Amino acid sequence: RCFQFFKLPGRVMGIRLLRFTSVVIVVLLLVAGALTALLPTIKDDKMPILKRESKTQSQSALDSFTLIMQTYNRTDLLLKLLNHYQAIPHLHKVIVVWNNIGEKTPEEMWSSLGPHPVPVVFKVQTVNHMRNRLQNFPELETKAVLMMDDDTLVSAHDLTFAFSVWQQFPEHIVGFVPRKHISTPSGVYSYGSFELQSPGFGNGDQYSMVLIGAAFFHSGYLEDFQRQPEAVYALIDETQNCDDIAMNFLVAKHTGKPSGVFVKPVDIRNLEKDTNSGYSGMWHRAEHLLQRSYCVNKLVNIYDGMPLKYSNIMISQFGFPNYANHKTKM
Amino acid sequence: RCFQFFKLPGRVMGIRLLRFTSVVIVVLLLVAGALTALLPTIKDDKMPILKRESKTQSQSALDSFTLIMQTYNRTDLLLKLLNHYQAIPHLHKVIVVWNNIGEKTPEEMWSSLGPHPVPVVFKVQTVNHMRNRLQNFPELETKAVLMMDDDTLVSAHDLTFAFSVWQQFPEHIVGFVPRKHISTPSGVYSYGSFELQSPGFGNGDQYSMVLIGAAFFHSGYLEDFQRQPEAVYALIDETQNCDDIAMNFLVAKHTGKPSGVFVKPVDIRNLEKDTNSGYSGMWHRAEHLLQRSYCVNKLVNIYDGMPLKYSNIMISQFGFPNYANHKTKM
């Protein structure tokens, strides 16, 4: 009966229908085949990459840090230090804040001597300001910042350990240079170090600041720094000093606790005398320390109170360089 | 007309009324005066005392600690140490766990040599068990416990500093004696100190336990200890050892972090050789260390996993004994 169907007067139409149907079926199969061939490939190409990127990114953000180093008139030291710092474990990127106004960065030379372990970004500045290093750089991808002065050499061991300490105290400035303020009966504050009288909370000394020229801190504080009273920026620009004291005020105010955690360095060196530039750091100026006492009092005015708190916690690395550092003679 | 009133036939009655009124008025005045004299005195006596008591109690609970010292066969050392420890700043009370079964405590002699800075309670035990010191003593009023072996002398400076560190890390065992475990390819753990290979997380050494024989910890952990699996008590009783390892397991499990924080002591001494009793501590037994490795593996079984975590944080007191301890040669 089926055969008879095809033999009816619509036989010609039947054949056309058959051809048409065949063509349709073949086309459909081809399209299906094409789709099948395409889909898995797209999946294979894209998803693993997405996974890889996000894994690297999330790992980077949490488990690595960005070195921010401001430099002025000591390019020889800068390059010497970059060779050392570029290889520190857990380093994600270096941001060089180029305060040599009008001068070309060593970017070309740097690239010609590649490849390098991590990306190095030269941020050309328009004015030679101390607080240039406290910008919220868009290149900053990590939660942690390591800020170093351009004449300070800290060993990789110290930095690796201090970074692990920062990860346990992420809201603090974790670094190698402790300082303190003291108050006097007149209510006027003074800034200094061990030479100043101890604040008198039990025996030993106390510190209330950790300088950011050799320290780890949370990148969020760079964001916060952009939202400070104008008077703070004016003070730092006026003195070309005290940006670190201002940061300690900011952090102490934010946490209500001591701003810093002091990690005792095993090997920290100042390379100032090694420079050919003949330029020595700001801290050699006669008025340097007096300025910093001045800054403490101005900041207390601006912030309407003294937020700095004292601490006497000193952290060292257990059993490094050797077990003698914790051997107890009983 | 008033005068006339008194001159009326009721004149005698008027005088009587006047007298009566006068007497009533005088009596009322006397009563009022008596009341006025009484009331303030009662108030003055009671309220300041109530204020003083509650202030002392709340201060005590948070700002002071209880020393728990277990003693066996070294009463001469105990008394020597008590003279030192009774005067430590921030000490609230001493609990002596008397493991000399059947022997009279030195309570009478102690009282006869009073007054003493703080109360000392002698808790007589019925069996000489190592874990007697880990009871949740009702006399314990403070949040912090200082546990000391009866042959260990730690300076007041060290204790005062370590107590301030504990207040910043109240969920940890903050003490002076770090130890570690290591795992081996076979999966069997070993217990030890500096002599063991470092666990290999970066350079330097690591510790995973802080012994409770010279440490501060939260009194809540004594409560927790009462709720451990029976097998833990059996293990400690079987070995007359390892109560401190068990406590570290407990704390690590509770916090998910390293159980202890190591504070490097400036002056810690073992007075063992000074005793007249001829008794030397348990740790001199030949099997002592092997027992402790045994305990680590048993506890891993009991707790179904290894909760101990490594740390390499070593804390010292900034600027004590002098600033040389943080002076950085740059």
XYZ file of C-alpha atoms in Angstrom:
660
model
C 0.000 0.000 0.000
C 2.918 2.354 0.701
C 4.285 1.586 -2.711
C 0.938 2.309 -4.130
C 1.008 5.677 -2.517
C 4.025 6.543 -4.472
C 2.497 5.316 -7.627
C -0.468 7.624 -7.424
C -0.865 10.545 -9.783
C 1.225 12.540 -7.314
C 4.224 10.385 -8.148
C 6.258 13.246 -9.486
C 5.298 15.229 -6.447
C 6.209 12.200 -4.366
C 9.708 12.088 -5.747
C 10.172 15.814 -5.205
C 8.917 15.379 -1.689
C 11.337 12.533 -1.166
C 14.269 14.544 -2.458
C 13.224 17.527 -0.444
C 12.925 15.454 2.669
C 16.281 13.826 2.064
C 17.954 17.157 1.564
C 16.378 18.503 4.727
C 17.505 15.479 6.710
C 21.048 15.686 5.383
C 21.241 19.391 6.118
C 19.973 18.821 9.606
C 22.571 16.128 10.170
C 25.313 18.371 8.913
C 24.233 21.207 11.175
C 24.001 18.860 14.105
C 27.438 17.508 13.303
C 28.837 20.972 13.047
C 27.340 21.967 16.347
C 28.661 18.873 18.051
C 32.086 19.537 16.668
C 32.064 23.128 17.832
C 30.706 23.018 21.362
C 33.271 20.879 23.265
C 36.156 22.769 21.728
C 34.884 26.104 22.901
C 34.407 24.633 26.334
C 37.890 23.131 26.415
C 39.521 26.336 25.323
C 37.773 28.719 27.623
C 37.019 27.155 30.955
C 40.438 25.865 31.924
C 41.913 29.262 31.141
C 39.296 30.981 33.208
C 40.036 28.562 36.019
C 43.767 29.122 35.686
C 43.468 32.877 35.655
C 41.163 33.096 38.615
C 43.260 30.607 40.565
C 46.426 32.584 39.885
C 44.651 35.821 40.620
C 43.150 34.667 43.883
C 46.399 33.069 44.897
C 48.255 36.213 44.006
C 45.894 38.524 45.774
C 46.151 36.691 49.048
C 49.511 34.993 49.025
C 51.760 37.617 47.486
C 52.646 41.264 47.903
C 53.488 44.315 45.824
C 56.722 46.192 46.457
C 56.335 49.961 46.262
C 59.623 51.815 46.167
C 59.871 55.560 45.769
C 63.142 56.860 44.409
C 64.865 60.242 44.156
C 68.375 60.919 42.950
C 69.709 57.437 43.721
C 69.127 55.413 40.626
C 72.277 53.394 41.193
C 70.987 52.204 44.559
C 67.550 51.633 43.077
C 68.858 49.275 40.439
C 71.077 47.453 42.910
C 68.129 46.944 45.206
C 65.786 45.934 42.383
C 68.096 43.104 41.444
C 67.717 41.833 45.006
C 64.053 42.546 45.621
C 62.758 41.261 42.282
C 63.561 37.730 43.456
C 61.976 37.795 46.897
C 59.527 34.899 47.406
C 55.832 35.815 47.146
C 56.555 39.058 45.286
C 53.827 39.806 42.748
C 54.963 43.051 41.160
C 57.187 46.069 41.750
C 55.948 49.651 41.490
C 58.753 52.203 41.274
C 57.587 55.707 42.137
C 59.848 57.865 39.975
C 60.395 61.182 41.739
C 63.166 62.301 39.384
C 61.061 64.908 37.664
C 61.841 65.405 33.989
C 64.364 62.585 33.982
C 63.880 59.462 31.878
C 63.199 56.263 33.784
C 65.599 53.317 33.361
C 62.738 51.356 31.787
C 64.562 50.769 28.520
C 67.664 49.511 30.202
C 65.530 47.418 32.502
C 63.740 45.755 29.617
C 66.960 45.153 27.733
C 68.253 43.240 30.722
C 65.199 41.000 30.876
C 63.538 38.638 31.395
C 62.673 39.533 34.964
C 60.926 37.413 37.608
C 58.061 39.875 38.064
C 56.660 42.904 36.264
C 58.192 46.249 37.238
C 56.176 49.386 36.642
C 57.794 52.834 36.594
C 55.292 55.487 37.716
C 56.547 58.846 36.488
C 55.606 61.671 38.862
C 54.980 65.336 38.043
C 56.198 66.797 41.330
C 58.813 65.501 43.732
C 56.536 64.851 46.686
C 57.186 62.544 49.619
C 53.587 61.340 49.606
C 53.680 60.239 45.976
C 54.289 56.700 47.185
C 50.988 56.734 49.078
C 48.777 56.866 45.998
C 46.260 54.134 45.367
C 48.028 52.805 42.275
C 45.741 51.034 39.793
C 48.515 48.506 39.137
C 48.205 47.330 42.733
C 46.502 43.913 42.706
C 47.542 42.362 45.995
C 46.124 42.787 49.477
C 49.625 43.327 50.854
C 52.046 46.136 50.153
C 55.736 46.038 50.983
C 57.047 49.574 51.134
C 60.813 50.081 51.078
C 62.999 53.146 51.067
C 65.344 53.267 48.079
C 68.446 52.933 50.257
C 67.394 50.053 52.518
C 68.411 46.451 51.970
C 66.518 43.816 53.952
C 67.402 40.139 53.539
C 65.008 37.756 51.808
C 64.776 35.696 55.007
C 63.598 38.717 56.970
C 61.079 39.698 54.301
C 59.671 36.203 53.914
C 59.247 35.899 57.661
C 57.783 39.395 58.085
C 55.293 38.696 55.288
C 54.130 35.555 57.113
C 53.754 37.652 60.260
C 51.738 40.285 58.355
C 49.415 37.510 57.155
C 48.667 36.830 60.836
C 48.261 40.536 61.647
C 46.851 41.990 58.404
C 45.424 45.130 59.996
C 48.798 46.218 61.366
C 51.922 47.761 59.866
C 54.400 44.902 60.199
C 57.944 46.167 59.841
C 61.495 46.528 60.960
C 61.823 50.080 62.308
C 60.042 50.941 65.581
C 59.625 54.473 66.880
C 57.688 56.121 69.662
C 56.131 59.316 70.886
C 56.144 60.463 74.473
C 53.878 62.939 76.157
C 55.195 65.580 78.503
C 53.515 67.321 81.445
C 52.876 70.344 79.237
C 50.798 68.165 76.934
C 53.258 68.640 74.066
C 54.372 65.430 72.401
C 57.876 64.489 71.359
C 58.967 61.965 68.733
C 61.933 59.647 69.016
C 63.435 56.241 69.539
C 65.306 54.412 72.298
C 66.988 57.622 73.409
C 63.711 58.974 74.718
C 62.442 58.079 78.151
C 60.265 54.989 78.197
C 56.579 55.750 78.465
C 56.568 54.049 81.818
C 54.184 51.148 81.379
C 56.138 48.577 83.313
C 59.771 47.903 82.568
C 61.531 47.887 79.246
C 60.628 50.213 76.384
C 57.566 50.697 74.208
C 57.014 51.683 70.590
C 53.947 53.371 69.121
C 54.845 53.488 65.435
C 56.421 51.259 62.836
C 57.920 53.218 59.952
C 56.592 52.394 56.508
C 59.981 52.717 54.809
C 60.565 49.024 55.575
C 57.222 47.434 56.295
C 54.229 45.426 55.109
C 50.733 46.857 55.368
C 47.289 46.301 53.869
C 46.694 47.953 50.507
C 43.341 49.121 51.837
C 45.185 51.716 53.855
C 46.334 53.386 50.631
C 42.676 53.765 49.764
C 41.976 55.188 53.201
C 44.856 57.600 52.868
C 43.125 59.279 49.912
C 40.271 60.233 52.237
C 42.187 62.099 54.896
C 41.733 65.780 55.868
C 43.447 68.216 53.500
C 45.542 69.454 56.386
C 47.347 66.092 56.472
C 48.486 66.431 52.858
C 49.468 70.041 53.481
C 51.562 68.984 56.466
C 53.389 66.276 54.543
C 54.001 68.589 51.592
C 55.149 71.419 53.869
C 57.700 69.243 55.652
C 58.471 66.758 52.864
C 58.414 64.403 55.812
C 56.010 62.609 58.175
C 53.985 60.613 55.664
C 54.852 57.551 57.710
C 53.764 59.161 60.966
C 50.484 60.102 59.281
C 49.999 56.490 58.167
C 50.531 55.275 61.720
C 47.914 57.768 62.951
C 45.522 56.490 60.271
C 46.034 52.834 61.155
C 45.854 53.371 64.920
C 42.645 55.359 64.517
C 41.200 52.631 62.320
C 42.014 49.688 64.588
C 41.954 51.264 68.050
C 45.083 49.233 68.718
C 48.836 49.798 68.357
C 49.394 50.569 64.678
C 52.457 48.416 64.230
C 53.999 45.075 64.956
C 57.787 45.173 65.196
C 59.718 42.305 63.634
C 63.354 42.305 64.669
C 65.437 42.131 61.483
C 68.356 39.739 61.286
C 69.951 41.511 58.336
C 68.971 45.062 57.434
C 71.425 47.479 55.852
C 71.441 51.089 54.845
C 73.204 51.544 51.513
C 73.275 55.328 51.591
C 77.025 55.600 51.614
C 77.216 53.332 48.575
C 75.599 55.814 46.246
C 77.541 57.659 43.595
C 74.955 60.395 43.448
C 76.341 62.131 46.499
C 72.766 62.467 47.690
C 71.997 61.420 51.223
C 68.548 60.862 52.602
C 66.153 63.379 54.087
C 66.838 62.189 57.590
C 70.222 63.863 57.534
C 68.650 67.304 57.508
C 69.313 69.129 60.759
C 65.649 69.737 61.392
C 64.498 66.198 60.593
C 63.679 64.952 64.095
C 62.315 68.289 65.263
C 60.043 68.248 62.229
C 58.734 64.859 63.216
C 57.893 66.000 66.728
C 56.192 68.979 65.108
C 54.223 66.603 62.886
C 53.056 64.491 65.821
C 51.593 67.554 67.522
C 50.026 68.858 64.306
C 48.429 65.488 63.588
C 47.010 65.326 67.117
C 45.392 68.687 66.325
C 44.073 67.562 62.960
C 42.696 64.274 64.303
C 41.521 65.882 67.537
C 43.299 63.452 69.814
C 46.248 61.079 70.090
C 45.291 57.710 68.555
C 48.742 56.088 68.775
C 49.002 53.233 71.249
C 52.020 51.581 72.807
C 53.235 48.047 72.327
C 56.261 46.144 73.612
C 55.855 43.025 71.488
C 58.996 42.175 69.542
C 58.738 39.276 67.091
C 61.628 37.124 65.926
C 61.788 34.006 63.816
C 61.975 30.861 65.931
C 65.168 28.909 65.362
C 66.612 31.211 62.741
C 69.459 31.638 61.906
C 69.907 28.728 64.315
C 68.352 27.282 67.411
C 70.652 29.343 69.623
C 68.179 32.186 69.276
C 65.729 30.385 71.528
C 67.968 28.071 73.481
C 67.089 28.518 77.110
C 69.761 28.029 79.710
C 67.872 26.294 82.497
C -10.411 89.299 119.542
C -7.787 86.581 119.731
C -6.974 87.659 123.212
C -10.586 87.491 123.984
C -10.625 83.901 122.781
C -8.198 82.936 125.408
C -10.126 84.773 128.011
C -13.235 82.764 127.410
C -14.374 80.186 129.842
C -12.039 77.739 127.895
C -8.938 79.643 129.076
C -7.604 76.797 131.177
C -8.233 74.489 128.216
C -6.357 76.959 125.969
C -3.219 76.779 128.112
C -3.362 72.987 128.229
C -3.744 72.966 124.434
C -0.754 75.255 124.073
C 1.380 73.045 126.298
C 0.280 69.917 124.502
C 1.001 71.440 121.116
C 4.438 72.557 122.285
C 5.310 69.142 123.637
C 4.161 67.466 120.389
C 6.234 69.888 118.336
C 9.346 69.307 120.464
C 8.950 65.532 120.308
C 8.553 65.662 116.538
C 11.694 67.758 116.245
C 13.646 65.310 118.377
C 12.491 62.340 116.314
C 13.336 64.141 113.097
C 16.762 65.013 114.424
C 17.356 61.415 115.471
C 16.375 60.150 112.022
C 18.603 62.663 110.289
C 21.501 61.603 112.438
C 20.967 57.906 111.676
C 20.333 57.691 107.915
C 23.571 59.093 106.352
C 25.701 56.854 108.533
C 24.041 53.706 107.294
C 24.460 54.846 103.691
C 28.119 55.716 104.155
C 28.885 52.334 105.648
C 27.264 50.178 103.003
C 27.533 51.637 99.514
C 31.253 52.344 99.267
C 31.973 48.799 100.418
C 29.692 47.356 97.777
C 31.394 49.493 95.155
C 34.821 48.409 96.339
C 33.983 44.713 96.301
C 32.472 44.623 92.836
C 35.279 46.760 91.430
C 37.907 44.442 92.913
C 36.074 41.372 91.688
C 35.646 42.527 88.114
C 39.200 43.838 88.034
C 40.439 40.572 89.423
C 38.625 38.388 86.966
C 40.060 40.155 83.942
C 43.311 41.695 85.069
C 44.796 38.997 87.264
C 45.633 35.312 87.131
C 45.597 32.235 89.357
C 48.780 30.253 89.851
C 48.213 26.495 89.872
C 51.197 24.518 91.076
C 51.163 20.780 91.498
C 53.708 19.339 93.898
C 55.119 15.926 94.694
C 57.969 15.120 97.026
C 59.624 18.552 96.788
C 58.079 20.606 99.506
C 61.317 22.506 100.073
C 61.298 23.719 96.485
C 57.581 24.431 96.689
C 58.010 26.743 99.649
C 61.007 28.482 98.105
C 59.035 29.076 94.917
C 55.921 30.193 96.771
C 57.864 32.939 98.462
C 58.774 34.207 95.007
C 55.524 33.635 93.166
C 53.207 34.967 95.883
C 54.488 38.459 95.092
C 54.179 38.446 91.307
C 52.157 41.436 90.005
C 48.581 40.638 88.984
C 48.507 37.388 90.948
C 45.047 36.770 92.397
C 45.435 33.480 94.261
C 47.619 30.385 94.459
C 46.223 26.844 94.235
C 48.691 24.196 95.381
C 47.750 20.734 94.147
C 49.057 18.504 96.930
C 50.071 15.151 95.428
C 51.828 13.958 98.588
C 49.165 11.442 99.491
C 48.609 10.927 103.180
C 51.088 13.666 104.111
C 50.023 16.816 105.942
C 50.162 20.027 103.929
C 52.382 22.875 105.164
C 49.233 24.947 105.694
C 49.838 25.499 109.399
C 53.382 26.643 108.898
C 52.244 28.797 106.006
C 49.641 30.543 108.113
C 52.036 31.033 111.002
C 54.347 32.872 108.629
C 51.611 35.235 107.437
C 50.311 37.639 106.410
C 50.698 36.759 102.755
C 50.049 38.928 99.700
C 47.422 36.563 98.262
C 45.381 33.590 99.451
C 47.023 30.203 99.032
C 44.800 27.140 98.903
C 46.176 23.639 99.454
C 44.099 21.075 97.533
C 44.733 17.670 99.082
C 44.554 14.858 96.506
C 43.544 11.235 97.042
C 45.761 9.705 94.366
C 49.101 10.879 93.008
C 47.977 11.603 89.454
C 49.704 13.858 86.939
C 46.365 15.205 85.711
C 45.235 16.311 89.168
C 46.343 19.824 88.251
C 43.907 19.899 85.342
C 40.765 19.872 87.482
C 38.286 22.710 87.246
C 38.931 23.996 90.757
C 36.005 25.871 92.332
C 38.480 28.289 93.920
C 39.477 29.461 90.432
C 37.991 32.932 89.916
C 40.137 34.427 87.196
C 39.988 34.036 83.420
C 43.707 33.356 83.313
C 45.645 30.464 84.777
C 49.403 30.409 85.260
C 50.560 26.817 85.534
C 54.052 26.176 86.898
C 55.993 23.036 87.632
C 57.175 22.844 91.236
C 60.835 23.066 90.242
C 60.725 25.947 87.788
C 61.632 29.527 88.676
C 60.625 32.214 86.172
C 61.446 35.857 86.888
C 58.699 38.346 87.721
C 59.645 40.382 84.647
C 59.104 37.392 82.376
C 55.796 36.524 84.027
C 54.462 40.067 83.922
C 55.345 40.365 80.250
C 53.991 36.917 79.347
C 50.733 37.731 81.138
C 50.374 40.899 79.034
C 51.012 38.800 75.925
C 48.372 36.252 77.012
C 45.883 39.116 77.360
C 46.465 39.806 73.653
C 46.228 36.112 72.722
C 43.760 34.729 75.283
C 42.835 31.629 73.276
C 46.424 30.404 73.139
C 48.791 28.758 75.603
C 51.336 31.534 76.156
C 54.504 30.137 77.691
C 58.210 29.643 77.870
C 58.849 26.074 76.690
C 58.258 25.252 72.995
C 58.184 21.723 71.598
C 57.261 20.135 68.326
C 56.108 16.993 66.624
C 57.297 15.836 63.242
C 55.674 13.423 60.848
C 57.607 10.721 59.086
C 56.987 9.028 55.738
C 55.512 6.046 57.578
C 52.858 8.308 59.050
C 54.162 7.760 62.578
C 54.756 10.940 64.548
C 57.704 11.768 66.743
C 57.940 14.252 69.591
C 60.895 16.475 70.374
C 62.600 19.821 70.413
C 65.370 21.571 68.466
C 67.212 18.291 67.978
C 64.530 17.048 65.623
C 64.559 17.962 61.957
C 62.631 21.137 61.187
C 59.227 20.489 59.680
C 60.449 22.177 56.522
C 58.145 25.149 56.150
C 60.733 27.644 55.039
C 63.903 28.194 56.966
C 64.432 28.173 60.701
C 62.538 25.895 63.055
C 58.877 25.546 64.051
C 57.097 24.580 67.255
C 53.652 23.020 67.573
C 53.230 22.889 71.330
C 53.907 25.085 74.319
C 54.248 23.099 77.530
C 51.865 23.985 80.323
C 54.453 23.552 83.075
C 55.402 27.217 82.580
C 52.556 28.929 80.782
C 49.419 31.062 80.875
C 46.163 29.746 79.427
C 42.451 30.440 79.668
C 40.673 28.826 82.606
C 37.940 27.772 80.203
C 40.284 25.100 78.911
C 40.194 23.406 82.326
C 36.445 23.172 81.900
C 36.913 21.749 78.405
C 39.415 19.233 79.699
C 36.717 17.646 81.863
C 34.795 16.785 78.700
C 37.444 14.826 76.828
C 37.204 11.173 75.746
C 37.916 8.677 78.537
C 40.839 7.354 76.531
C 42.678 10.634 77.098
C 42.501 10.289 80.868
C 43.492 6.625 80.605
C 46.539 7.597 78.530
C 47.689 10.254 80.984
C 47.159 7.928 83.945
C 48.914 5.041 82.203
C 52.009 7.126 81.407
C 51.862 9.611 84.308
C 52.903 11.926 81.514
C 51.525 13.783 78.483
C 48.842 15.860 80.190
C 50.474 18.871 78.567
C 50.488 17.286 75.135
C 46.810 16.481 75.589
C 46.097 20.105 76.489
C 47.852 21.295 73.336
C 45.722 18.891 71.254
C 42.614 20.270 72.967
C 43.527 23.898 72.336
C 44.617 23.333 68.734
C 41.391 21.488 68.003
C 39.389 24.271 69.596
C 41.033 27.158 67.762
C 42.087 25.569 64.479
C 45.343 27.487 64.934
C 48.717 26.786 66.559
C 47.969 26.020 70.188
C 50.752 28.051 71.680
C 52.587 31.327 71.551
C 56.215 31.104 72.618
C 57.599 33.906 74.760
C 61.367 33.777 75.047
C 62.248 33.887 78.729
C 65.016 36.166 79.944
C 65.446 34.359 83.235
C 64.086 30.861 83.729
C 65.741 28.367 86.060
C 65.289 24.746 86.978
C 65.772 24.252 90.687
C 65.748 20.468 90.618
C 69.276 20.046 91.870
C 68.481 22.328 94.805
C 66.074 19.941 96.443
C 66.904 18.040 99.603
C 64.347 15.388 98.824
C 66.632 13.592 96.423
C 63.653 13.380 94.091
C 64.203 14.417 90.504
C 61.461 15.108 88.026
C 59.600 12.679 85.808
C 61.504 13.797 82.750
C 64.597 11.997 83.956
C 62.983 8.639 83.417
C 64.646 6.774 80.559
C 61.402 6.295 78.715
C 60.189 9.880 79.119
C 60.673 11.127 75.554
C 59.674 7.846 73.958
C 56.501 7.983 76.029
C 55.732 11.409 74.679
C 56.107 10.284 71.073
C 53.838 7.371 71.997
C 51.310 9.837 73.422
C 51.302 11.955 70.276
C 50.393 8.946 68.152
C 47.773 7.712 70.638
C 46.153 11.141 70.777
C 46.033 11.328 66.982
C 44.119 8.039 67.151
C 41.783 9.228 69.864
C 41.063 12.551 68.153
C 41.012 10.972 64.705
C 43.527 13.332 63.179
C 46.478 15.592 63.952
C 45.164 18.988 65.105
C 48.542 20.494 66.078
C 49.751 23.329 63.852
C 53.173 24.859 63.449
C 54.270 28.350 64.346
C 57.613 30.141 64.191
C 56.624 33.265 66.064
C 58.928 34.033 68.977
C 57.971 36.952 71.195
C 60.367 38.998 73.295
C 59.911 42.121 75.361
C 60.913 45.247 73.456
C 63.794 47.091 75.111
C 64.172 44.733 78.041
C 66.539 44.205 79.791
C 67.890 47.093 77.698
C 67.545 48.604 74.271
C 70.359 46.448 72.965
C 67.841 43.688 72.427
C 66.350 45.521 69.470
C 69.204 47.763 68.419
C 69.622 47.297 64.696
C 73.053 47.676 63.201
C 72.293 49.473 59.950
